[in-house]
Structures are given as C-alpha cells and as structure tokens.
Short mmCIF file of C-alpha atoms in Angstrom, two decimals:
data_model
loop_
_atom_site.label_atom_id
_atom_site.label_comp_id
_atom_site.label_asym_id
_atom_site.label_seq_id
_atom_site.Cartn_x
_atom_site.Cartn_y
_atom_site.Cartn_z
CA UNK A 613 106.12 61.08 108.42
CA UNK A 614 104.42 64.89 108.01
CA UNK A 615 101.85 63.30 105.44
CA UNK A 616 101.05 60.69 107.99
CA UNK A 617 100.21 63.45 110.35
CA UNK A 618 98.17 65.60 108.30
CA UNK A 619 95.90 62.66 107.47
CA UNK A 620 95.43 61.82 110.94
CA UNK A 621 94.20 65.59 111.53
CA UNK A 622 91.61 65.35 108.94
CA UNK A 623 90.49 61.66 109.38
CA UNK A 624 89.32 60.07 112.80
CA UNK A 625 91.10 62.87 115.03
CA UNK A 626 89.10 65.66 113.62
CA UNK A 627 86.63 65.77 116.33
CA UNK A 628 89.30 65.80 118.97
CA UNK A 629 90.70 68.50 117.37
CA UNK A 630 87.96 70.65 117.46
CA UNK A 631 87.71 69.77 121.17
CA UNK A 632 90.99 70.98 121.78
CA UNK A 633 90.31 74.14 119.60
CA UNK A 634 87.59 75.02 122.30
CA UNK A 635 89.55 74.06 125.52
CA UNK A 636 92.09 76.54 124.10
CA UNK A 637 89.81 78.89 123.29
CA UNK A 638 88.09 78.92 126.93
CA UNK A 639 91.33 79.22 128.49
CA UNK A 640 92.53 81.90 126.26
CA UNK A 641 89.26 83.84 126.94
CA UNK A 642 90.05 83.53 130.81
CA UNK A 643 93.48 84.89 130.83
CA UNK A 644 92.40 88.04 128.19
CA UNK A 645 94.81 86.26 125.47
CA UNK A 646 92.04 86.03 122.98
CA UNK A 647 90.27 89.30 121.95
CA UNK A 648 86.66 88.76 120.86
CA UNK A 649 84.48 91.36 119.09
CA UNK A 650 80.45 91.13 119.21
CA UNK A 651 79.40 92.21 115.90
CA UNK A 652 76.12 92.96 114.15
CA UNK A 653 75.60 91.16 111.03
CA UNK A 654 73.62 92.89 107.79
CA UNK A 655 72.92 91.15 104.23
CA UNK A 656 73.69 93.26 101.44
CA UNK A 657 72.99 91.66 98.01
CA UNK A 658 74.90 92.91 95.12
CA UNK A 659 75.76 91.42 91.82
CA UNK A 660 73.40 88.33 93.00
CA UNK A 661 75.77 87.68 95.73
CA UNK A 662 74.53 87.87 99.55
CA UNK A 663 77.28 89.60 100.97
CA UNK A 664 78.04 89.55 104.89
CA UNK A 665 78.59 93.01 106.29
CA UNK A 666 79.79 92.66 109.96
CA UNK A 667 79.70 96.04 112.00
CA UNK A 668 81.90 96.88 115.35
CA UNK A 669 83.43 99.71 116.57
CA UNK A 670 85.72 97.57 118.32
CA UNK A 671 87.86 96.84 115.31
CA UNK A 672 88.78 100.46 115.17
CA UNK A 673 91.17 99.83 118.22
CA UNK A 674 92.43 97.00 116.85
CA UNK A 675 96.43 96.76 116.57
CA UNK A 676 98.01 95.86 113.25
CA UNK A 677 101.16 95.16 111.69
CA UNK A 678 104.39 93.02 112.73
CA UNK A 679 107.82 93.06 112.15
CA UNK A 680 110.61 90.51 112.01
CA UNK A 681 111.70 91.70 115.31
CA UNK A 682 108.49 91.60 116.85
CA UNK A 683 106.99 88.76 115.62
CA UNK A 684 104.03 87.24 117.30
CA UNK A 685 104.50 83.94 115.79
CA UNK A 686 107.89 83.37 116.69
CA UNK A 687 106.89 82.17 119.00
CA UNK A 688 103.19 82.16 119.44
CA UNK A 689 101.43 83.26 122.25
CA UNK A 690 101.12 79.92 124.36
CA UNK A 691 97.71 80.45 125.32
CA UNK A 692 96.83 80.59 121.69
CA UNK A 693 98.51 77.62 120.56
CA UNK A 694 96.58 74.67 119.57
CA UNK A 695 98.64 71.90 117.99
CA UNK A 696 101.76 71.39 115.71
CA UNK A 697 100.14 69.88 112.43
CA UNK A 698 103.56 68.83 111.18
CA UNK A 699 106.95 69.27 111.38
CA UNK A 700 106.66 72.77 109.54
CA UNK A 701 103.43 74.09 110.38
CA UNK A 702 101.34 74.98 113.74
CA UNK A 703 97.75 75.66 114.56
CA UNK A 704 97.03 78.54 116.57
CA UNK A 705 94.03 80.73 117.43
CA UNK A 706 93.54 84.17 115.90
CA UNK A 707 94.30 86.94 118.65
CA UNK A 708 91.76 89.44 117.23
CA UNK A 709 88.71 87.14 117.18
CA UNK A 710 85.83 88.61 114.57
CA UNK A 711 84.70 85.36 113.32
CA UNK A 712 84.38 82.52 116.11
CA UNK A 713 86.94 79.81 115.96
CA UNK A 714 89.35 82.10 113.46
CA UNK A 715 92.38 79.87 112.99
CA UNK A 716 95.79 80.32 111.94
CA UNK A 717 98.12 77.81 110.18
CA UNK A 718 101.36 79.38 110.76
CA UNK A 719 105.08 78.31 109.68
CA UNK A 720 106.97 76.93 112.54
CA UNK A 721 110.03 78.72 111.13
CA UNK A 722 110.17 82.13 109.61
CA UNK A 723 108.96 82.48 106.05
CA UNK A 724 107.52 85.46 103.91
CA UNK A 725 103.94 86.23 103.43
CA UNK A 726 105.21 87.56 100.16
CA UNK A 727 105.94 83.63 99.25
CA UNK A 728 103.72 81.10 97.09
CA UNK A 729 102.31 78.40 98.95
CA UNK A 730 104.49 75.29 99.30
CA UNK A 731 103.40 71.65 99.13
CA UNK A 732 103.27 71.84 102.94
CA UNK A 733 101.76 74.83 103.26
CA UNK A 734 98.81 72.93 101.21
CA UNK A 735 99.22 69.77 103.54
CA UNK A 736 98.34 72.01 106.67
CA UNK A 737 95.89 74.07 104.92
CA UNK A 738 93.72 70.88 103.22
CA UNK A 739 93.94 69.38 106.85
CA UNK A 740 92.31 72.03 108.35
CA UNK A 741 89.53 72.54 105.38
CA UNK A 742 88.71 68.80 105.13
CA UNK A 743 88.98 67.74 108.73
CA UNK A 744 87.01 70.72 109.93
CA UNK A 745 84.99 72.11 107.01
CA UNK A 746 86.52 75.37 107.04
CA UNK A 747 87.11 77.95 104.39
CA UNK A 748 91.01 78.35 104.22
CA UNK A 749 92.46 81.41 102.60
CA UNK A 750 95.85 83.02 102.00
CA UNK A 751 96.65 86.94 101.46
CA UNK A 752 99.62 86.75 99.55
CA UNK A 753 101.53 89.77 99.80
CA UNK A 754 101.16 93.13 101.79
CA UNK A 755 99.06 94.53 99.09
CA UNK A 756 96.54 91.62 99.53
CA UNK A 757 95.27 92.81 103.02
CA UNK A 758 98.07 90.46 105.22
CA UNK A 759 98.69 92.21 108.28
CA UNK A 760 102.02 90.21 109.39
CA UNK A 761 104.77 89.27 107.21
CA UNK A 762 105.20 85.67 108.94
CA UNK A 763 103.59 83.32 106.71
CA UNK A 764 100.48 82.36 107.78
CA UNK A 765 97.48 80.78 106.22
CA UNK A 766 93.69 81.17 107.74
CA UNK A 767 90.77 79.03 108.19
CA UNK A 768 87.33 79.82 109.63
CA UNK A 769 84.55 77.40 110.03
CA UNK A 770 81.44 77.12 107.81
CA UNK A 771 79.10 78.74 107.36
CA UNK A 772 80.38 82.13 107.57
CA UNK A 773 76.93 83.03 109.07
CA UNK A 774 74.24 81.37 110.85
CA UNK A 775 70.98 82.59 108.98
CA UNK A 776 68.25 80.55 107.05
CA UNK A 777 68.59 80.68 103.42
CA UNK A 778 72.64 82.15 103.48
CA UNK A 779 75.01 79.75 101.71
CA UNK A 780 78.32 78.47 103.48
CA UNK A 781 80.21 81.24 101.94
CA UNK A 782 78.23 83.99 99.97
CA UNK A 783 80.29 83.44 96.48
CA UNK A 784 80.15 79.26 96.63
CA UNK A 785 76.83 79.27 94.66
CA UNK A 786 78.19 81.34 91.82
CA UNK A 787 81.26 79.43 92.12
CA UNK A 788 79.82 75.93 92.09
CA UNK A 789 76.78 76.89 89.41
CA UNK A 790 77.71 79.73 87.40
CA UNK A 791 78.67 79.23 83.87
CA UNK A 792 82.33 78.83 83.29
CA UNK A 793 84.83 79.44 80.66
CA UNK A 794 88.19 77.23 80.60
CA UNK A 795 91.53 79.65 80.78
CA UNK A 796 93.07 77.34 78.37
CA UNK A 797 92.22 74.62 76.16
CA UNK A 798 94.83 72.21 77.80
CA UNK A 799 93.68 72.81 81.14
CA UNK A 800 90.00 72.60 81.28
CA UNK A 801 90.28 72.05 85.10
CA UNK A 802 91.22 75.64 85.56
CA UNK A 803 88.49 78.21 84.45
CA UNK A 804 86.98 81.65 85.03
CA UNK A 805 83.62 82.53 86.29
CA UNK A 806 81.98 84.23 83.74
CA UNK A 807 79.91 86.45 86.27
CA UNK A 808 83.15 87.61 88.01
CA UNK A 809 84.83 90.65 86.45
CA UNK A 810 88.04 90.00 88.54
CA UNK A 811 91.09 88.16 86.93
CA UNK A 812 90.86 85.29 88.69
CA UNK A 813 91.36 81.03 88.22
CA UNK A 814 88.70 78.52 89.66
CA UNK A 815 88.73 75.05 90.30
CA UNK A 816 86.08 72.27 91.37
CA UNK A 817 87.51 69.30 93.20
CA UNK A 818 86.79 65.55 92.96
CA UNK A 819 85.71 63.60 95.86
CA UNK A 820 88.64 61.72 96.25
CA UNK A 821 91.18 64.60 95.87
CA UNK A 822 94.25 64.61 98.07
CA UNK A 823 96.46 67.53 99.21
CA UNK A 824 99.20 66.76 96.50
CA UNK A 825 96.61 67.56 93.81
CA UNK A 826 94.99 70.46 95.33
CA UNK A 827 98.54 71.64 95.55
CA UNK A 828 98.85 70.78 91.49
CA UNK A 829 96.07 72.76 90.93
CA UNK A 830 96.85 75.89 92.66
CA UNK A 831 100.13 75.87 90.81
CA UNK A 832 98.22 75.80 87.90
CA UNK A 833 96.29 78.96 88.92
CA UNK A 834 99.50 80.69 89.63
CA UNK A 835 101.06 79.41 86.22
CA UNK A 836 98.10 80.60 84.24
CA UNK A 837 97.51 83.94 86.02
CA UNK A 838 101.36 84.75 85.44
CA UNK A 839 101.69 86.01 88.82
CA UNK A 840 105.22 86.99 89.57
CA UNK A 841 107.26 87.27 92.78
CA UNK A 842 105.95 90.60 93.55
CA UNK A 843 102.36 90.15 92.43
CA UNK A 844 99.93 89.98 95.38
CA UNK A 845 96.90 87.82 95.53
CA UNK A 846 94.00 86.41 97.28
CA UNK A 847 93.42 82.57 97.68
CA UNK A 848 90.77 80.53 98.98
CA UNK A 849 89.25 76.95 99.18
CA UNK A 850 86.72 74.71 100.66
CA UNK A 851 86.54 71.06 100.49
CA UNK A 852 84.95 71.65 97.12
CA UNK A 853 86.47 74.25 95.12
CA UNK A 854 89.47 76.67 95.00
CA UNK A 855 89.51 80.39 93.73
CA UNK A 856 92.38 82.83 93.10
CA UNK A 857 92.15 86.41 92.67
CA UNK A 858 94.83 88.74 91.42
CA UNK A 859 95.43 91.72 93.95
CA UNK A 860 95.58 95.27 92.27
CA UNK A 861 95.78 97.49 95.45
CA UNK A 862 95.66 97.29 99.25
CA UNK A 863 92.98 100.05 99.88
CA UNK A 864 89.67 101.01 98.60
CA UNK A 865 89.54 104.76 99.17
CA UNK A 866 86.76 107.04 97.92
CA UNK A 867 85.27 110.51 98.63
CA UNK A 868 81.76 110.29 100.21
CA UNK A 869 79.96 113.18 101.15
CA UNK A 870 77.17 111.66 103.47
CA UNK A 871 80.63 110.88 105.36
CA UNK A 872 80.88 114.76 106.48
CA UNK A 873 77.33 114.79 107.45
CA UNK A 874 77.50 111.75 109.75
CA UNK A 875 80.45 113.54 111.53
CA UNK A 876 78.69 116.74 112.14
CA UNK A 877 75.89 114.84 113.77
CA UNK A 878 78.34 113.14 115.97
CA UNK A 879 80.24 116.52 116.94
CA UNK A 880 76.59 117.78 117.38
CA UNK A 881 75.83 114.99 120.05
CA UNK A 882 79.13 115.27 121.92
CA UNK A 883 78.24 119.03 121.98
CA UNK A 884 75.33 118.30 123.89
CA UNK A 885 75.93 118.51 127.85
CA UNK A 886 74.43 115.53 129.84
CA UNK A 887 71.98 116.13 132.11
CA UNK A 888 73.28 118.11 135.30
CA UNK A 889 76.39 119.25 133.50
CA UNK A 890 77.10 122.57 131.97
CA UNK A 891 80.62 121.99 130.82
CA UNK A 892 81.45 119.98 127.82
CA UNK A 893 84.47 119.43 125.64
CA UNK A 894 84.11 121.10 122.48
CA UNK A 895 86.18 120.59 119.32
CA UNK A 896 88.82 123.26 118.17
CA UNK A 897 88.57 124.40 114.59
CA UNK A 898 91.50 122.44 114.11
CA UNK A 899 90.36 119.27 115.42
CA UNK A 900 87.21 119.51 113.39
CA UNK A 901 89.17 120.05 110.08
CA UNK A 902 91.20 117.23 111.03
CA UNK A 903 88.17 115.05 111.42
CA UNK A 904 86.53 116.33 108.22
CA UNK A 905 89.69 115.40 106.39
CA UNK A 906 89.50 111.95 107.70
CA UNK A 907 85.87 111.37 107.02
CA UNK A 908 85.54 113.05 103.29
CA UNK A 909 87.27 109.86 102.30
CA UNK A 910 86.46 106.21 103.46
CA UNK A 911 89.52 103.58 103.40
CA UNK A 912 88.67 100.04 103.53
CA UNK A 913 91.05 97.24 103.18
CA UNK A 914 89.47 93.87 102.85
CA UNK A 915 91.35 90.68 102.98
CA UNK A 916 90.69 87.56 100.94
CA UNK A 917 87.00 87.15 102.90
CA UNK A 918 85.84 90.01 101.06
CA UNK A 919 86.23 88.09 97.94
CA UNK A 920 84.44 85.36 99.53
CA UNK A 921 81.46 87.53 100.34
CA UNK A 922 81.93 89.15 103.71
CA UNK A 923 83.32 92.83 104.43
CA UNK A 924 84.07 94.24 107.78
CA UNK A 925 82.94 98.02 108.97
CA UNK A 926 84.45 99.86 111.72
CA UNK A 927 82.19 102.73 112.15
CA UNK A 928 78.90 104.00 110.91
CA UNK A 929 80.34 105.86 108.18
CA UNK A 930 82.13 102.70 106.75
CA UNK A 931 78.84 100.49 107.22
CA UNK A 932 76.72 103.47 105.38
CA UNK A 933 79.31 103.42 102.88
CA UNK A 934 79.65 99.59 102.04
CA UNK A 935 75.96 99.68 101.41
CA UNK A 936 76.00 103.15 99.38
CA UNK A 937 78.84 101.93 96.87
CA UNK A 938 77.93 98.15 96.93
CA UNK A 939 80.44 95.71 97.99
CA UNK A 940 81.06 94.56 94.52
CA UNK A 941 82.08 97.71 93.34
CA UNK A 942 84.38 97.91 96.29
CA UNK A 943 86.12 94.41 95.52
CA UNK A 944 85.94 95.04 91.68
CA UNK A 945 88.24 98.07 92.44
CA UNK A 946 90.62 96.08 94.61
CA UNK A 947 91.35 93.42 91.89
CA UNK A 948 92.68 93.26 88.34
CA UNK A 949 89.77 92.77 86.04
CA UNK A 950 89.70 90.32 82.93
CA UNK A 951 90.09 92.16 79.56
#
C-alpha cells in the first residue's frame, strides 16, 4: 500500500504534486506562515569546487531549536502542509525559506533525529528526489546541524543556483567523475572520492534503481563507516548518487581579527548623527566590549548543504570570513578526516 503511494508520487503525478506545492506556497505567503529571505549570492571556488555562498542579515533573526513539548511538526502548521506521502510521512514546506521551494519530509508520528533512516524514510525521500529532481538530505543528530529533534529529511530543487556554467550541485562533478577508491574489496559499489579529505562513503546509482536498493546502499554506508547510535553524520542524495559524511563537531569557530575592524566601522557609522539630528545612541564601554568579544570569533554551523557546496552567512563578518578562510577549510574542520 505504502509502496504504491510512493511510486505514484514519483511517476505521473510528479507535475501535479509540484503544482500543489506552488499553491500551498502562494497561500502560505499570503497569510504570513512562510518566512522567505532574499539573499545575495557569491561563488567562492575552493579545492576546485564552486561553493555557493548566500548572504542575508535576516537569517540572524531566524529562531531555531525545538523540544518534544514544542514540536513544530506535531502537527505541522496547516498552512505549510502539502500532502501525506504515505502512512508514515508527510510533505510540508520549510517555514524558513532561504532556498525557494525548500521541502521537508517529516514522520507523521514522533521519531528522533538521532535515529538512522528507515526503509520508510527512504521511500519518502526517493519519491521526492526522483519525482521532482531534488537534492535530498538528512542531518543525523544534533551535532550535524539539525535544528529540530523531530525526524525530518529535507529536499531542495535542482539546480541549487541558476547561474551559467554552475553545476546542479557544486560537489556533483567531483562525485561523478573524480577518481575513487572502494572502501572494501567486497563492496566496490561503496567508495571514497580521492580528492575529498572527509571520512565519507559514496555510491553511484544505476538507471533502474528503486528505493529499496537505495536504502540497501545507505545501510552499507552506515556499516562501512562504523557509525554507532550516537555518531552524527550528514547524508545527501540526488537521482544519480549518494554521499554520507561523518560529522566531528556542530560548530566551526575561529578567531578573525578583521571582525573587530568591521565591528568598529559599524560602531563609527552608528555614532554619526543623521542630518538634522544632534542626539544619537552611543555604545557604553560594556556594550562595546561585549560586541568585540562576540566578533573576535566567527561561529558557523553548516548543515548537510555545506558539504554539498553551499553556505549561508548572516552578516558581513561571516561573509568575509568564509571568503578569507575558504569554504573547504571550514567543512574539513567539521568532518572527521580520513587516515
């Protein structure tokens, strides 16, 4: 029963599902249930990967987190609900919409984001990936960049950015054509990409692959990477490949002296009175000291999309830091590295 529903979504009803998503999105915007953020985009090429860096100050105001008592998916907001994908999963819009048509595949009953993906999860993820040409991903565990404890996979339409010469996913050319090494002689279908330093597993899909085979490959990733119940990882797939990366830590934090200079410039601009006004707010020494403490270190928490090749910056300091440090250096710091 569930398998038939999933196949229907990925088949002839794909276009009707897309139309339904657009209708729900339009209505959600009208009633204010969907929060969209306009962004500026820069391409920062690092290690041969054209990273997409999106920037918007509005992200700094985005509320995050969630508890079992305050579960945004139980039930989901009616204005964001799209459809039931199966007896176990629903499709909803991501309330905080940085990427247009950002979708969430949520479990209809509470399950923990600390758990591995089940066959039912993969049924839902594959239906959207294949039916709508999306990048699906899962932030496994709180240390992976997950913002909600209720199990949810995510999907964003491809390409990730509409720019001439830019691949569907920044990392995709490397995944598909880069030299690779099988992780095990017994499992040549699971391999590592030689150019990636992360501890990871990758697989390519055959044309006629189905969701059960996709889940089998995913299970091999988990087994070969020796992930225990408390291990965090970032997982993603398209209609052509799957990639799993072991996550070492949630946050990247590093000193950035330029941050102090940027903060001082912002302070100077605030201190200049607008034309016709003599009174302005001036920071106290305590306020300035607190701001400098906050800006001496830059703290970033990318989710799976960071490993796919797209990062978000919430202010000028983060934007400049990503360009200064290099996106790949940031992602290398967040992942376990291969021996």
